[in-house]
Amino acid sequence: MGVSRLHVYDWSAADGLRGGTPHLHLTCTEGYAVVSGRGAVQTLTPAGFRQTPLAPGALVWFTPGTIHRLVNEGGLTLHVLMQNSGLPEAGDAVLTLPPHLLADPATYRAATALPPRALDGGAAGDAAVERAARHRRDLAVEGFTALREATEAGDPEPLAAFHRAAAALVEPLTGAWRERWRTGAAAATAATGAQLDALEKGDAAHLAKAGVRAELPAERGRFGMCGRLDVYESGAA
């Protein structure tokens, strides 16, 4: 499982709500554990639109295909829990951009790419990244609003078309994702199975390999889809 700490953007969008960039994941379940502040997560699936309040202590999670948008009502900070060794922050995400920007990988990348952040984290460098992050957020809110309106009007096709476009965009990446899954989640599951097999035979040899690992964030304040991220290496491996 990958973990990051997220300080949700407080930028206002066209609809007057402050927050992050609507998107979905194609293969990963993701969870939010709220640390401080208040807000909500808006979600959209074929079953409809939903808004779930977020307050300290709240835990909410959603499965692949759930479009989600974080809304910041004041100081919203949370821990993001990500399946498959943090794959959601390593490519398993498609933003809800307007359809013409989802036509092909090159067009999508041009609309979503952020300029490199200055190594010294200076304000001038951050300002350029912030402008780009805010622009792609606004594009995604535009697309999300159209998808929500169509779904609530009883028209499922725009959302289904977005799903098809998202799948086409990530198809070239699935080989690398499969390897990440094989060496991460699949390997961990296999290890647990082997340990259970050993314990059923009274074999506790694996307990002699016990260890402890601790770390601080490898990067602080990275511009993400929904806010500024403090990123841990364990979630990027």
C-alpha atoms as an extended CHARMM CRD file, in Angstrom:
* protein
*
       237  EXT
         1         1  MET       CA              0.0000000000        0.0000000000        0.0000000000  PROA      1               0.0000000000
         2         2  GLY       CA              1.1840000000        3.5020000000       -0.7800000000  PROA      2               0.0000000000
         3         3  VAL       CA              0.6590000000        6.4140000000        1.6060000000  PROA      3               0.0000000000
         4         4  SER       CA              0.9270000000       10.1640000000        1.1220000000  PROA      4               0.0000000000
         5         5  ARG       CA             -0.1450000000       13.2270000000        3.1040000000  PROA      5               0.0000000000
         6         6  LEU       CA             -2.3560000000       15.6100000000        1.1360000000  PROA      6               0.0000000000
         7         7  HSD       CA             -3.0490000000       19.2970000000        1.8020000000  PROA      7               0.0000000000
         8         8  VAL       CA             -6.0620000000       19.8580000000       -0.4570000000  PROA      8               0.0000000000
         9         9  TYR       CA             -5.9430000000       22.8660000000       -2.7830000000  PROA      9               0.0000000000
        10        10  ASP       CA             -7.9610000000       25.8730000000       -1.6400000000  PROA      10              0.0000000000
        11        11  TRP       CA             -8.2770000000       27.3280000000       -5.1480000000  PROA      11              0.0000000000
        12        12  SER       CA            -11.7940000000       28.3260000000       -6.1890000000  PROA      12              0.0000000000
        13        13  ALA       CA            -13.2060000000       26.7350000000       -9.3350000000  PROA      13              0.0000000000
        14        14  ALA       CA            -15.8030000000       28.1110000000      -11.7500000000  PROA      14              0.0000000000
        15        15  ASP       CA            -18.6420000000       26.7210000000       -9.6160000000  PROA      15              0.0000000000
        16        16  GLY       CA            -17.3280000000       28.5430000000       -6.5220000000  PROA      16              0.0000000000
        17        17  LEU       CA            -16.0720000000       25.3860000000       -4.7840000000  PROA      17              0.0000000000
        18        18  ARG       CA            -12.4810000000       25.1540000000       -3.6170000000  PROA      18              0.0000000000
        19        19  GLY       CA            -10.5210000000       21.9690000000       -4.0550000000  PROA      19              0.0000000000
        20        20  GLY       CA             -8.8520000000       19.4440000000       -6.2830000000  PROA      20              0.0000000000
        21        21  THR       CA             -8.9770000000       17.8850000000       -9.7130000000  PROA      21              0.0000000000
        22        22  PRO       CA            -11.7230000000       15.3540000000      -10.5290000000  PROA      22              0.0000000000
        23        23  HSD       CA            -10.3500000000       12.0370000000      -11.8240000000  PROA      23              0.0000000000
        24        24  LEU       CA            -10.7120000000        8.2870000000      -11.6290000000  PROA      24              0.0000000000
        25        25  HSD       CA             -8.3950000000        5.3010000000      -11.1770000000  PROA      25              0.0000000000
        26        26  LEU       CA             -8.6680000000        2.3050000000      -13.4540000000  PROA      26              0.0000000000
        27        27  THR       CA             -7.1820000000       -0.5050000000      -11.3480000000  PROA      27              0.0000000000
        28        28  CYS       CA             -6.8180000000        0.7910000000       -7.7890000000  PROA      28              0.0000000000
        29        29  THR       CA             -8.9640000000        1.3030000000       -4.7350000000  PROA      29              0.0000000000
        30        30  GLU       CA             -8.0800000000        4.5010000000       -2.8650000000  PROA      30              0.0000000000
        31        31  GLY       CA             -8.9640000000        5.7080000000        0.6240000000  PROA      31              0.0000000000
        32        32  TYR       CA             -8.9290000000        9.0050000000        2.5090000000  PROA      32              0.0000000000
        33        33  ALA       CA             -8.2640000000        9.2480000000        6.2540000000  PROA      33              0.0000000000
        34        34  VAL       CA             -8.9830000000       12.8290000000        7.3270000000  PROA      34              0.0000000000
        35        35  VAL       CA             -6.4090000000       14.4330000000        9.6280000000  PROA      35              0.0000000000
        36        36  SER       CA             -7.7390000000       17.9760000000        9.9740000000  PROA      36              0.0000000000
        37        37  GLY       CA            -10.0430000000       20.5340000000        8.4540000000  PROA      37              0.0000000000
        38        38  ARG       CA            -13.3830000000       20.0030000000        6.7590000000  PROA      38              0.0000000000
        39        39  GLY       CA            -14.7090000000       19.4010000000        3.2920000000  PROA      39              0.0000000000
        40        40  ALA       CA            -16.2760000000       16.7320000000        1.1510000000  PROA      40              0.0000000000
        41        41  VAL       CA            -15.5320000000       14.2650000000       -1.5990000000  PROA      41              0.0000000000
        42        42  GLN       CA            -17.8550000000       14.3750000000       -4.5770000000  PROA      42              0.0000000000
        43        43  THR       CA            -18.1420000000       11.0820000000       -6.4550000000  PROA      43              0.0000000000
        44        44  LEU       CA            -19.7470000000       10.0790000000       -9.7390000000  PROA      44              0.0000000000
        45        45  THR       CA            -20.4820000000        6.5430000000      -10.9310000000  PROA      45              0.0000000000
        46        46  PRO       CA            -23.1520000000        5.1050000000      -13.2600000000  PROA      46              0.0000000000
        47        47  ALA       CA            -25.3170000000        4.8960000000      -10.1140000000  PROA      47              0.0000000000
        48        48  GLY       CA            -25.2250000000        8.6790000000       -9.8180000000  PROA      48              0.0000000000
        49        49  PHE       CA            -23.6430000000       11.6220000000       -8.0080000000  PROA      49              0.0000000000
        50        50  ARG       CA            -22.8770000000       11.5830000000       -4.2780000000  PROA      50              0.0000000000
        51        51  GLN       CA            -21.2740000000       14.0040000000       -1.8380000000  PROA      51              0.0000000000
        52        52  THR       CA            -19.6710000000       12.5660000000        1.3180000000  PROA      52              0.0000000000
        53        53  PRO       CA            -18.7390000000       14.9680000000        4.1580000000  PROA      53              0.0000000000
        54        54  LEU       CA            -15.1500000000       14.8750000000        5.4250000000  PROA      54              0.0000000000
        55        55  ALA       CA            -14.1130000000       15.7940000000        8.9760000000  PROA      55              0.0000000000
        56        56  PRO       CA            -11.2790000000       14.7300000000       11.2840000000  PROA      56              0.0000000000
        57        57  GLY       CA            -11.3820000000       10.9830000000       11.8710000000  PROA      57              0.0000000000
        58        58  ALA       CA            -13.4780000000       10.2290000000        8.7700000000  PROA      58              0.0000000000
        59        59  LEU       CA            -12.4390000000        7.3570000000        6.5170000000  PROA      59              0.0000000000
        60        60  VAL       CA            -13.8440000000        6.9710000000        3.0110000000  PROA      60              0.0000000000
        61        61  TRP       CA            -12.7010000000        4.7520000000        0.1610000000  PROA      61              0.0000000000
        62        62  PHE       CA            -13.7860000000        4.0140000000       -3.3710000000  PROA      62              0.0000000000
        63        63  THR       CA            -13.1540000000        1.3790000000       -6.0080000000  PROA      63              0.0000000000
        64        64  PRO       CA            -11.7780000000        1.7160000000       -9.5660000000  PROA      64              0.0000000000
        65        65  GLY       CA            -14.0000000000        3.7160000000      -11.8830000000  PROA      65              0.0000000000
        66        66  THR       CA            -15.2670000000        6.1130000000       -9.2160000000  PROA      66              0.0000000000
        67        67  ILE       CA            -14.7430000000        9.6960000000      -10.3670000000  PROA      67              0.0000000000
        68        68  HSD       CA            -13.8380000000       11.7030000000       -7.2740000000  PROA      68              0.0000000000
        69        69  ARG       CA            -13.3500000000       15.3950000000       -6.5250000000  PROA      69              0.0000000000
        70        70  LEU       CA            -12.1370000000       16.7700000000       -3.1990000000  PROA      70              0.0000000000
        71        71  VAL       CA            -13.8020000000       19.9380000000       -1.9160000000  PROA      71              0.0000000000
        72        72  ASN       CA            -11.9340000000       21.9810000000        0.7000000000  PROA      72              0.0000000000
        73        73  GLU       CA            -14.1590000000       23.8620000000        3.1480000000  PROA      73              0.0000000000
        74        74  GLY       CA            -11.2500000000       24.9110000000        5.3480000000  PROA      74              0.0000000000
        75        75  GLY       CA             -7.8240000000       23.4500000000        6.0670000000  PROA      75              0.0000000000
        76        76  LEU       CA             -8.6110000000       19.9940000000        4.6920000000  PROA      76              0.0000000000
        77        77  THR       CA             -5.6470000000       17.6560000000        5.1850000000  PROA      77              0.0000000000
        78        78  LEU       CA             -5.7620000000       13.8900000000        4.8590000000  PROA      78              0.0000000000
        79        79  HSD       CA             -3.7270000000       10.7570000000        4.4150000000  PROA      79              0.0000000000
        80        80  VAL       CA             -4.2460000000        9.0460000000        1.0820000000  PROA      80              0.0000000000
        81        81  LEU       CA             -4.0790000000        5.2350000000        1.1650000000  PROA      81              0.0000000000
        82        82  MET       CA             -3.3980000000        3.7250000000       -2.2350000000  PROA      82              0.0000000000
        83        83  GLN       CA             -3.5540000000        0.1720000000       -3.5100000000  PROA      83              0.0000000000
        84        84  ASN       CA             -0.7500000000       -1.4220000000       -5.5350000000  PROA      84              0.0000000000
        85        85  SER       CA              2.2500000000        0.3680000000       -4.0240000000  PROA      85              0.0000000000
        86        86  GLY       CA              0.8740000000        3.8360000000       -4.6550000000  PROA      86              0.0000000000
        87        87  LEU       CA              0.0500000000        3.2550000000       -8.3360000000  PROA      87              0.0000000000
        88        88  PRO       CA             -2.6510000000        5.9920000000       -8.2600000000  PROA      88              0.0000000000
        89        89  GLU       CA              0.1410000000        8.5920000000       -7.9740000000  PROA      89              0.0000000000
        90        90  ALA       CA              2.3200000000        6.7520000000      -10.4830000000  PROA      90              0.0000000000
        91        91  GLY       CA              0.0470000000        6.8070000000      -13.4930000000  PROA      91              0.0000000000
        92        92  ASP       CA             -3.2470000000        5.0830000000      -12.6470000000  PROA      92              0.0000000000
        93        93  ALA       CA             -5.4040000000        8.1680000000      -13.0140000000  PROA      93              0.0000000000
        94        94  VAL       CA             -7.2640000000        9.9200000000      -15.8080000000  PROA      94              0.0000000000
        95        95  LEU       CA             -8.6100000000       13.4330000000      -15.3070000000  PROA      95              0.0000000000
        96        96  THR       CA            -12.1470000000       14.2790000000      -16.4030000000  PROA      96              0.0000000000
        97        97  LEU       CA            -11.0540000000       16.6360000000      -19.1620000000  PROA      97              0.0000000000
        98        98  PRO       CA            -13.4520000000       17.6780000000      -21.9290000000  PROA      98              0.0000000000
        99        99  PRO       CA            -13.7390000000       14.9480000000      -24.6060000000  PROA      99              0.0000000000
       100       100  HSD       CA            -11.5630000000       16.6440000000      -27.2390000000  PROA      100             0.0000000000
       101       101  LEU       CA             -8.6000000000       16.5160000000      -24.8460000000  PROA      101             0.0000000000
       102       102  LEU       CA             -9.0070000000       12.7600000000      -24.3290000000  PROA      102             0.0000000000
       103       103  ALA       CA             -8.6550000000       11.8920000000      -28.0030000000  PROA      103             0.0000000000
       104       104  ASP       CA             -5.1330000000       10.4640000000      -27.8160000000  PROA      104             0.0000000000
       105       105  PRO       CA             -2.2330000000       10.1590000000      -25.3390000000  PROA      105             0.0000000000
       106       106  ALA       CA             -0.2480000000       13.0670000000      -26.8010000000  PROA      106             0.0000000000
       107       107  THR       CA             -3.1670000000       15.4920000000      -26.5700000000  PROA      107             0.0000000000
       108       108  TYR       CA             -3.9590000000       14.3440000000      -23.0380000000  PROA      108             0.0000000000
       109       109  ARG       CA             -0.3370000000       14.6480000000      -21.8860000000  PROA      109             0.0000000000
       110       110  ALA       CA             -0.0690000000       18.1570000000      -23.3020000000  PROA      110             0.0000000000
       111       111  ALA       CA             -3.1760000000       19.2040000000      -21.3720000000  PROA      111             0.0000000000
       112       112  THR       CA             -2.1410000000       17.6370000000      -18.0560000000  PROA      112             0.0000000000
       113       113  ALA       CA              1.6530000000       17.9340000000      -17.8710000000  PROA      113             0.0000000000
       114       114  LEU       CA              3.1900000000       20.2000000000      -15.2330000000  PROA      114             0.0000000000
       115       115  PRO       CA              6.4950000000       22.0350000000      -15.7130000000  PROA      115             0.0000000000
       116       116  PRO       CA              9.4080000000       20.8060000000      -13.5890000000  PROA      116             0.0000000000
       117       117  ARG       CA              9.4190000000       22.1890000000      -10.0710000000  PROA      117             0.0000000000
       118       118  ALA       CA             12.5450000000       24.1330000000       -9.1420000000  PROA      118             0.0000000000
       119       119  LEU       CA             14.9250000000       22.0630000000       -7.0450000000  PROA      119             0.0000000000
       120       120  ASP       CA             15.1280000000       24.8190000000       -4.4290000000  PROA      120             0.0000000000
       121       121  GLY       CA             11.3350000000       24.9930000000       -4.1860000000  PROA      121             0.0000000000
       122       122  GLY       CA             11.4620000000       28.7430000000       -4.7940000000  PROA      122             0.0000000000
       123       123  ALA       CA              8.3080000000       30.7950000000       -5.0410000000  PROA      123             0.0000000000
       124       124  ALA       CA              8.8920000000       31.7780000000       -8.6770000000  PROA      124             0.0000000000
       125       125  GLY       CA              9.2500000000       28.1610000000       -9.7810000000  PROA      125             0.0000000000
       126       126  ASP       CA              6.2750000000       27.0710000000       -7.7280000000  PROA      126             0.0000000000
       127       127  ALA       CA              4.1340000000       29.8110000000       -9.2780000000  PROA      127             0.0000000000
       128       128  ALA       CA              4.5950000000       28.3600000000      -12.7740000000  PROA      128             0.0000000000
       129       129  VAL       CA              3.7110000000       24.8560000000      -11.5850000000  PROA      129             0.0000000000
       130       130  GLU       CA              0.7130000000       26.2010000000       -9.6840000000  PROA      130             0.0000000000
       131       131  ARG       CA             -0.6360000000       27.9580000000      -12.7790000000  PROA      131             0.0000000000
       132       132  ALA       CA             -0.4220000000       24.7440000000      -14.7920000000  PROA      132             0.0000000000
       133       133  ALA       CA             -1.9250000000       22.6300000000      -11.9940000000  PROA      133             0.0000000000
       134       134  ARG       CA             -4.7640000000       25.0940000000      -11.5570000000  PROA      134             0.0000000000
       135       135  HSD       CA             -5.4510000000       25.2000000000      -15.3000000000  PROA      135             0.0000000000
       136       136  ARG       CA             -5.7270000000       21.4190000000      -15.6000000000  PROA      136             0.0000000000
       137       137  ARG       CA             -7.9240000000       21.3620000000      -12.4690000000  PROA      137             0.0000000000
       138       138  ASP       CA            -10.2800000000       23.8490000000      -14.0910000000  PROA      138             0.0000000000
       139       139  LEU       CA            -10.4290000000       21.7890000000      -17.2920000000  PROA      139             0.0000000000
       140       140  ALA       CA            -11.2290000000       18.6750000000      -15.2740000000  PROA      140             0.0000000000
       141       141  VAL       CA            -13.9820000000       20.4680000000      -13.3140000000  PROA      141             0.0000000000
       142       142  GLU       CA            -15.4800000000       21.5420000000      -16.6420000000  PROA      142             0.0000000000
       143       143  GLY       CA            -15.5330000000       17.9610000000      -17.8640000000  PROA      143             0.0000000000
       144       144  PHE       CA            -16.7650000000       16.6180000000      -14.5240000000  PROA      144             0.0000000000
       145       145  THR       CA            -19.6590000000       19.0790000000      -14.4850000000  PROA      145             0.0000000000
       146       146  ALA       CA            -20.7680000000       17.9570000000      -17.9500000000  PROA      146             0.0000000000
       147       147  LEU       CA            -20.5740000000       14.2830000000      -16.9530000000  PROA      147             0.0000000000
       148       148  ARG       CA            -22.5380000000       14.9050000000      -13.7730000000  PROA      148             0.0000000000
       149       149  GLU       CA            -25.2520000000       16.8660000000      -15.5810000000  PROA      149             0.0000000000
       150       150  ALA       CA            -25.6500000000       14.1590000000      -18.2310000000  PROA      150             0.0000000000
       151       151  THR       CA            -25.8000000000       11.3670000000      -15.6510000000  PROA      151             0.0000000000
       152       152  GLU       CA            -28.3440000000       13.2080000000      -13.5300000000  PROA      152             0.0000000000
       153       153  ALA       CA            -30.4120000000       13.8560000000      -16.6670000000  PROA      153             0.0000000000
       154       154  GLY       CA            -30.5720000000       10.1060000000      -17.3170000000  PROA      154             0.0000000000
       155       155  ASP       CA            -28.0640000000        9.9960000000      -20.1760000000  PROA      155             0.0000000000
       156       156  PRO       CA            -25.3970000000        7.3590000000      -19.4250000000  PROA      156             0.0000000000
       157       157  GLU       CA            -23.4590000000        7.6890000000      -22.6860000000  PROA      157             0.0000000000
       158       158  PRO       CA            -21.1200000000       10.6120000000      -21.8220000000  PROA      158             0.0000000000
       159       159  LEU       CA            -19.8720000000        8.7770000000      -18.7240000000  PROA      159             0.0000000000
       160       160  ALA       CA            -19.5140000000        5.5150000000      -20.6610000000  PROA      160             0.0000000000
       161       161  ALA       CA            -17.6110000000        7.3920000000      -23.3880000000  PROA      161             0.0000000000
       162       162  PHE       CA            -15.2720000000        8.8330000000      -20.7650000000  PROA      162             0.0000000000
       163       163  HSD       CA            -14.6280000000        5.3230000000      -19.4150000000  PROA      163             0.0000000000
       164       164  ARG       CA            -13.7500000000        4.1180000000      -22.9300000000  PROA      164             0.0000000000
       165       165  ALA       CA            -11.4470000000        7.0750000000      -23.5150000000  PROA      165             0.0000000000
       166       166  ALA       CA             -9.7220000000        6.5600000000      -20.1690000000  PROA      166             0.0000000000
       167       167  ALA       CA             -9.0990000000        2.8860000000      -20.9170000000  PROA      167             0.0000000000
       168       168  ALA       CA             -7.6370000000        3.7520000000      -24.3270000000  PROA      168             0.0000000000
       169       169  LEU       CA             -5.3030000000        6.3560000000      -22.7930000000  PROA      169             0.0000000000
       170       170  VAL       CA             -3.7820000000        3.9460000000      -20.2720000000  PROA      170             0.0000000000
       171       171  GLU       CA             -3.5870000000        0.8740000000      -22.5010000000  PROA      171             0.0000000000
       172       172  PRO       CA              0.1130000000        1.4940000000      -23.3830000000  PROA      172             0.0000000000
       173       173  LEU       CA              0.9390000000        1.6700000000      -19.6510000000  PROA      173             0.0000000000
       174       174  THR       CA             -0.6120000000       -1.5790000000      -18.5080000000  PROA      174             0.0000000000
       175       175  GLY       CA              2.5250000000       -3.6740000000      -19.0080000000  PROA      175             0.0000000000
       176       176  ALA       CA              4.4710000000       -1.5470000000      -16.5180000000  PROA      176             0.0000000000
       177       177  TRP       CA              1.4920000000       -1.5480000000      -14.1440000000  PROA      177             0.0000000000
       178       178  ARG       CA              1.3100000000       -5.3380000000      -14.2780000000  PROA      178             0.0000000000
       179       179  GLU       CA              4.9810000000       -5.5900000000      -13.2920000000  PROA      179             0.0000000000
       180       180  ARG       CA              4.4240000000       -3.1930000000      -10.3890000000  PROA      180             0.0000000000
       181       181  TRP       CA              1.4860000000       -5.3220000000       -9.2440000000  PROA      181             0.0000000000
       182       182  ARG       CA              3.4600000000       -8.5670000000       -9.6820000000  PROA      182             0.0000000000
       183       183  THR       CA              6.3730000000       -7.4000000000       -7.5380000000  PROA      183             0.0000000000
       184       184  GLY       CA              4.1860000000       -5.5530000000       -5.0280000000  PROA      184             0.0000000000
       185       185  ALA       CA              0.6320000000       -6.5790000000       -4.1460000000  PROA      185             0.0000000000
       186       186  ALA       CA              0.7750000000      -10.0090000000       -5.7930000000  PROA      186             0.0000000000
       187       187  ALA       CA              4.1070000000      -10.8160000000       -4.1410000000  PROA      187             0.0000000000
       188       188  ALA       CA              2.7760000000       -9.7100000000       -0.7310000000  PROA      188             0.0000000000
       189       189  THR       CA             -0.2900000000      -11.9120000000       -1.1350000000  PROA      189             0.0000000000
       190       190  ALA       CA              1.8750000000      -14.8750000000       -2.1190000000  PROA      190             0.0000000000
       191       191  ALA       CA              4.1050000000      -14.2820000000        0.9150000000  PROA      191             0.0000000000
       192       192  THR       CA              1.1000000000      -14.3060000000        3.2410000000  PROA      192             0.0000000000
       193       193  GLY       CA             -0.0680000000      -17.5560000000        1.6810000000  PROA      193             0.0000000000
       194       194  ALA       CA              3.3500000000      -19.1140000000        2.2430000000  PROA      194             0.0000000000
       195       195  GLN       CA              3.3470000000      -17.9550000000        5.8720000000  PROA      195             0.0000000000
       196       196  LEU       CA             -0.0810000000      -19.4610000000        6.4720000000  PROA      196             0.0000000000
       197       197  ASP       CA              1.0910000000      -22.7420000000        4.9090000000  PROA      197             0.0000000000
       198       198  ALA       CA              4.1010000000      -22.7380000000        7.2440000000  PROA      198             0.0000000000
       199       199  LEU       CA              2.0470000000      -21.9550000000       10.3510000000  PROA      199             0.0000000000
       200       200  GLU       CA             -0.3620000000      -24.7670000000        9.5610000000  PROA      200             0.0000000000
       201       201  LYS       CA              2.6670000000      -27.0610000000        9.8320000000  PROA      201             0.0000000000
       202       202  GLY       CA              3.9070000000      -25.4430000000       13.0470000000  PROA      202             0.0000000000
       203       203  ASP       CA              6.7810000000      -23.7390000000       11.2150000000  PROA      203             0.0000000000
       204       204  ALA       CA              7.5640000000      -20.2370000000       12.5540000000  PROA      204             0.0000000000
       205       205  ALA       CA             10.8950000000      -19.7440000000       10.7790000000  PROA      205             0.0000000000
       206       206  HSD       CA              9.7020000000      -16.6100000000        8.9720000000  PROA      206             0.0000000000
       207       207  LEU       CA              9.3360000000      -14.8100000000       12.3140000000  PROA      207             0.0000000000
       208       208  ALA       CA             13.1270000000      -14.7350000000       12.6280000000  PROA      208             0.0000000000
       209       209  LYS       CA             13.1850000000      -12.3630000000        9.6220000000  PROA      209             0.0000000000
       210       210  ALA       CA             11.1850000000       -9.6820000000       11.4540000000  PROA      210             0.0000000000
       211       211  GLY       CA             12.2630000000       -6.0820000000       10.8540000000  PROA      211             0.0000000000
       212       212  VAL       CA             11.2950000000       -2.4570000000       11.3040000000  PROA      212             0.0000000000
       213       213  ARG       CA             11.2570000000        0.3020000000        8.7230000000  PROA      213             0.0000000000
       214       214  ALA       CA             10.7440000000        4.0200000000        9.2590000000  PROA      214             0.0000000000
       215       215  GLU       CA             10.9690000000        7.0140000000        6.9530000000  PROA      215             0.0000000000
       216       216  LEU       CA             10.2020000000       10.6850000000        6.5720000000  PROA      216             0.0000000000
       217       217  PRO       CA              8.6750000000       12.1300000000        3.4010000000  PROA      217             0.0000000000
       218       218  ALA       CA             11.0610000000       11.9460000000        0.4720000000  PROA      218             0.0000000000
       219       219  GLU       CA              9.4420000000       15.0500000000       -1.0170000000  PROA      219             0.0000000000
       220       220  ARG       CA              7.2650000000       17.7320000000        0.5460000000  PROA      220             0.0000000000
       221       221  GLY       CA              4.7710000000       20.0060000000       -1.1630000000  PROA      221             0.0000000000
       222       222  ARG       CA              4.6850000000       18.2960000000       -4.5590000000  PROA      222             0.0000000000
       223       223  PHE       CA              1.8560000000       19.5960000000       -6.7350000000  PROA      223             0.0000000000
       224       224  GLY       CA             -0.5500000000       16.6900000000       -7.1710000000  PROA      224             0.0000000000
       225       225  MET       CA             -3.9720000000       16.2680000000       -8.6960000000  PROA      225             0.0000000000
       226       226  CYS       CA             -5.8700000000       17.2860000000       -5.5680000000  PROA      226             0.0000000000
       227       227  GLY       CA             -3.3840000000       19.2650000000       -3.5080000000  PROA      227             0.0000000000
       228       228  ARG       CA              0.1750000000       19.5620000000       -2.2170000000  PROA      228             0.0000000000
       229       229  LEU       CA              1.6430000000       16.1540000000       -1.3980000000  PROA      229             0.0000000000
       230       230  ASP       CA              4.1780000000       14.9140000000        1.1150000000  PROA      230             0.0000000000
       231       231  VAL       CA              5.3750000000       11.7480000000       -0.5860000000  PROA      231             0.0000000000
       232       232  TYR       CA              6.9500000000        8.6410000000        0.9610000000  PROA      232             0.0000000000
       233       233  GLU       CA              9.3670000000        6.3930000000       -0.9270000000  PROA      233             0.0000000000
       234       234  SER       CA              7.3930000000        3.3260000000        0.1360000000  PROA      234             0.0000000000
       235       235  GLY       CA              4.5040000000        4.6370000000       -1.9170000000  PROA      235             0.0000000000
       236       236  ALA       CA              6.6260000000        5.1720000000       -5.0070000000  PROA      236             0.0000000000
       237       237  ALA       CA              8.4450000000        1.8390000000       -5.0980000000  PROA      237             0.0000000000
